[in-house]
Structures are given as structure tokens and as C-alpha cells.
Amino acid sequence: MSFTPSQLALLKLLGDGNCHSGSELGAALGITRSAIWKQINHLIESGIPIKRISHQGYQLPNPLVLLDKEKIIGNLGLAQRLNPFNLHLFTTIDSTNRYLKELPLSNSVEICCAEIQTQGRGRFGRHWHSPFGENIYCSSRWTLNYDLTKLSGLSLVTSLAILTTLNEFNISSNIKIKWPNDILWNDKKLCGSLIEILAESNGTIQIIIGIGLNVNTDTRNTPLPDKPWCSLYEITQHHFDRNLLIAKLIVNLERYLTRFIDHELNCFMEEWNQYDYLFGKKISVTQSANTLSGIACGINASGQLILQDESGRKHFLSSGDTSLQEKL
Ligand code: BTN
């Protein structure tokens, strides 16, 4: 899917959620009503849910604020940042993680965001649903001089940085983290992160942190077949400006990563325990061909999940897909 500058300009005008007549839009873009009609057709065929209202014009069902480089950079407060940043914004991309993986090495933090991902990727090779203009698909790449073996708590720290961001917007006190990095509200998935680590020949490592945060999708009315999901809109009944959220996410990620590198996971334990969704629950953890069941007993200082099986034996798990067996 690709949009011309006039199609993007149309989306910006329709983004206020009001009805606009063809002649008004034509005058704003300096093109004829029939040219507007054609452009609107293209947008509708690309999946943008523009309504045609007879004798009145065109309207989007919900307000839409497109991603805006200047707004994001403005909110990042670049002067106060520890690292230099580059921001890559796309209308459409296959996957923001994939883009950063193939971007040549640099000394800056590289950030990539898109309005839509055509091949958004989740953990365990799953698909990440990424509809146009509604949610956040944001990856950032950090180049570090750090011991690879100490990175096991990274996904937990990432989740804490995301949760801190959500708390800054007073979203809900009911948001929890399901080890290692699912963010849930009322048992439904609000956000996920996909972390990819690349070791370079010069001894540095690159960490790519991809965040998918459901922001403005009306998730109650658009259920997904495979799993229950929710959005900030479902929780609050408000639409959010993703530009502000993205900037706050990056700022908090930088803060949390810096603390993690300086102090490892120890200084995050208390915070983790406060938001641990699985704690005390009976769960199953699937690791490739194996499934283990037991009670989740929190994490250890390496970020491993502590699982106590029926015989009382404790297992320390570094990865896996967790699910609840039943509510205790
Ligand atoms: C998961 O919970 O399975 C992780 C989902 C991660 C999705 C994000 S969206 C931005 C980035 N690009 C991708 O292709 N995936 C991550």
C-alpha cells in the first residue's frame, strides 16, 4: 500500500472526523471534485474506512492524527537526550523490526515507526495485527558495548518502561505484565514487544526493540480470531495522539535501558513484583516441544520465571509461552 502526497493530505483533512464535501476538499488540494472522488476511491480500496455521505461528502468514522516527524521529535526533547537519534517514519512498511535489522550500523539510536505494517511480526513467528493509522508500531535500535550474557532481563525492563509510559497517561491501574513481555488489561493483550539481538564482529551488540501498542482501534467491535486484544481506546474511551505516546515510550526506554546497563535487573525487582500478572497463578509454559505446569512464583535476579511444579520442585525458565491453567 502506498499513498501519494495528495492522498495523505486528504487523510490529514479528514482526520478531524468531520464530514467534508468534495468541493471543499478539492479547493484545499487545488484539484477537481472528480479527482477527489478518485483519490478517495483509492484510499477506500486500500482499506481506509472512509464513508461517503450522499449530498454531503466524505467522513472518517474516527478522528485520525497521522504520524508526524516534527511532533515526535519535538516531544522527544532532543536537547536532553543522552544519545543522538534518527527517526525513520513510513506510511507503510513490512515490519519496523525488519527495517532496523537491515539498516547499516550507526552510532545513533535508530527509531522506525509506520502507519501500517504489512508483515508485522510477533514472538514465536506469530503475526502482529497492524491496521492503518490506529496503533503504534515502533522499533528502536540501540548499539551497546555490553556483555551479551547479561541481557536476559531486557524484555522485562522493556515492559516496565512501557508500563511507566502508560502510567504517565493515567490509563488504568489494572494493567499488568505477563512474563516476559505481554502487557495485559483485564486479561486482554494491550501491547507486545519483540526483542532481537545482533552481535557485531567489532564486539558491539545491537538490540532491536519492537513495540506494538494498541492505541485507537475499537477492539471491542473488531475482535481478533486468535486472541483477545484491547486498546487504550477500549480502556479509556479516548483517542490518543500516537506522536506523543511514541516520544514518551522512547524517552522511558532510554531511561530504563541506561539503568539496566548500570545496575542490571536488581533495581527493578520491586517494580516488577508490583505488576506481575502471573504471580501465584497456576500456569503452563511451553518451550518448543516441552510444556511445564505449576504455580508462578515471580522472577529471579536474572529475569527467569520461577515455576513450582506439583512436587514442589522449582524450575527457572529463561523463555517460553505462558498461559493460565485456571484462575485460583
Ligand atoms: C508479541 O507480543 O508477540 C510481540 C509483538 C511485537 C510487535 C511489534 S510492532 C513493531 C515491531 N515490528 C514488528 O514486526 N513487530 C514489532
mmCIF file of N, CA, C and O in Angstrom, residues 187 277-284 293-296 310 322-328:
data_model
loop_
_atom_site.group_PDB
_atom_site.id
_atom_site.type_symbol
_atom_site.label_atom_id
_atom_site.label_comp_id
_atom_site.label_asym_id
_atom_site.label_seq_id
_atom_site.Cartn_x
_atom_site.Cartn_y
_atom_site.Cartn_z
ATOM 1 N N ASP A 187 -7.048 -9.234 31.321
ATOM 2 C CA ASP A 187 -6.698 -10.490 30.629
ATOM 3 C C ASP A 187 -6.608 -10.364 29.106
ATOM 4 O O ASP A 187 -6.516 -11.371 28.415
ATOM 5 N N TYR A 277 1.595 -10.193 36.473
ATOM 6 C CA TYR A 277 0.261 -10.761 36.210
ATOM 7 C C TYR A 277 0.173 -12.220 36.630
ATOM 8 O O TYR A 277 -0.868 -12.691 37.093
ATOM 9 N N LEU A 278 1.288 -12.953 36.464
ATOM 10 C CA LEU A 278 1.233 -14.409 36.674
ATOM 11 C C LEU A 278 1.385 -14.816 38.128
ATOM 12 O O LEU A 278 1.022 -15.944 38.482
ATOM 13 N N PHE A 279 1.892 -13.927 38.959
ATOM 14 C CA PHE A 279 2.288 -14.322 40.315
ATOM 15 C C PHE A 279 1.161 -15.073 41.044
ATOM 16 O O PHE A 279 0.025 -14.600 41.122
ATOM 17 N N GLY A 280 1.479 -16.264 41.549
ATOM 18 C CA GLY A 280 0.533 -17.046 42.345
ATOM 19 C C GLY A 280 -0.496 -17.791 41.504
ATOM 20 O O GLY A 280 -1.350 -18.480 42.052
ATOM 21 N N LYS A 281 -0.402 -17.655 40.181
ATOM 22 C CA LYS A 281 -1.404 -18.332 39.337
ATOM 23 C C LYS A 281 -0.877 -19.679 38.846
ATOM 24 O O LYS A 281 0.333 -19.870 38.709
ATOM 25 N N LYS A 282 -1.824 -20.533 38.562
ATOM 26 C CA LYS A 282 -1.473 -21.848 38.023
ATOM 27 C C LYS A 282 -1.326 -21.690 36.507
ATOM 28 O O LYS A 282 -2.294 -21.273 35.838
ATOM 29 N N ILE A 283 -0.145 -22.008 36.005
ATOM 30 C CA ILE A 283 0.116 -21.730 34.590
ATOM 31 C C ILE A 283 0.770 -22.911 33.885
ATOM 32 O O ILE A 283 1.268 -23.833 34.520
ATOM 33 N N SER A 284 0.775 -22.813 32.549
ATOM 34 C CA SER A 284 1.568 -23.743 31.734
ATOM 35 C C SER A 284 2.557 -22.916 30.936
ATOM 36 O O SER A 284 2.211 -21.835 30.460
ATOM 37 N N SER A 293 4.002 -27.309 33.900
ATOM 38 C CA SER A 293 2.888 -26.675 34.604
ATOM 39 C C SER A 293 3.247 -26.482 36.056
ATOM 40 O O SER A 293 4.033 -27.248 36.624
ATOM 41 N N GLY A 294 2.644 -25.487 36.658
ATOM 42 C CA GLY A 294 2.889 -25.250 38.078
ATOM 43 C C GLY A 294 2.398 -23.880 38.490
ATOM 44 O O GLY A 294 1.624 -23.240 37.765
ATOM 45 N N ILE A 295 2.878 -23.451 39.648
ATOM 46 C CA ILE A 295 2.482 -22.133 40.155
ATOM 47 C C ILE A 295 3.604 -21.142 39.846
ATOM 48 O O ILE A 295 4.782 -21.429 40.114
ATOM 49 N N ALA A 296 3.240 -19.985 39.306
ATOM 50 C CA ALA A 296 4.234 -18.943 39.031
ATOM 51 C C ALA A 296 4.606 -18.268 40.344
ATOM 52 O O ALA A 296 3.740 -17.804 41.075
ATOM 53 N N GLU A 310 4.065 -29.507 40.814
ATOM 54 C CA GLU A 310 3.245 -30.172 41.849
ATOM 55 C C GLU A 310 4.073 -30.828 42.941
ATOM 56 O O GLU A 310 3.661 -30.903 44.099
ATOM 57 N N THR A 322 3.585 -18.501 27.944
ATOM 58 C CA THR A 322 2.832 -18.839 29.164
ATOM 59 C C THR A 322 1.333 -18.720 28.944
ATOM 60 O O THR A 322 0.872 -17.856 28.197
ATOM 61 N N SER A 323 0.582 -19.600 29.610
ATOM 62 C CA SER A 323 -0.880 -19.450 29.589
ATOM 63 C C SER A 323 -1.433 -19.875 30.940
ATOM 64 O O SER A 323 -0.835 -20.700 31.631
ATOM 65 N N LEU A 324 -2.572 -19.294 31.285
ATOM 66 C CA LEU A 324 -3.182 -19.620 32.571
ATOM 67 C C LEU A 324 -3.855 -20.968 32.460
ATOM 68 O O LEU A 324 -4.499 -21.269 31.464
ATOM 69 N N GLN A 325 -3.736 -21.777 33.529
ATOM 70 C CA GLN A 325 -4.463 -23.056 33.523
ATOM 71 C C GLN A 325 -5.878 -22.819 34.020
ATOM 72 O O GLN A 325 -6.840 -23.299 33.497
ATOM 73 N N GLU A 326 -5.946 -22.111 35.096
ATOM 74 C CA GLU A 326 -7.257 -21.775 35.661
ATOM 75 C C GLU A 326 -6.982 -20.641 36.626
ATOM 76 O O GLU A 326 -5.862 -20.441 37.068
ATOM 77 N N LYS A 327 -8.038 -19.920 36.992
ATOM 78 C CA LYS A 327 -7.823 -18.859 37.981
ATOM 79 C C LYS A 327 -7.943 -19.461 39.364
ATOM 80 O O LYS A 327 -8.868 -20.210 39.636
ATOM 81 N N LEU A 328 -6.958 -19.150 40.205
ATOM 82 C CA LEU A 328 -7.022 -19.708 41.576
ATOM 83 C C LEU A 328 -7.943 -18.865 42.447
ATOM 84 O O LEU A 328 -8.067 -17.682 42.246
#
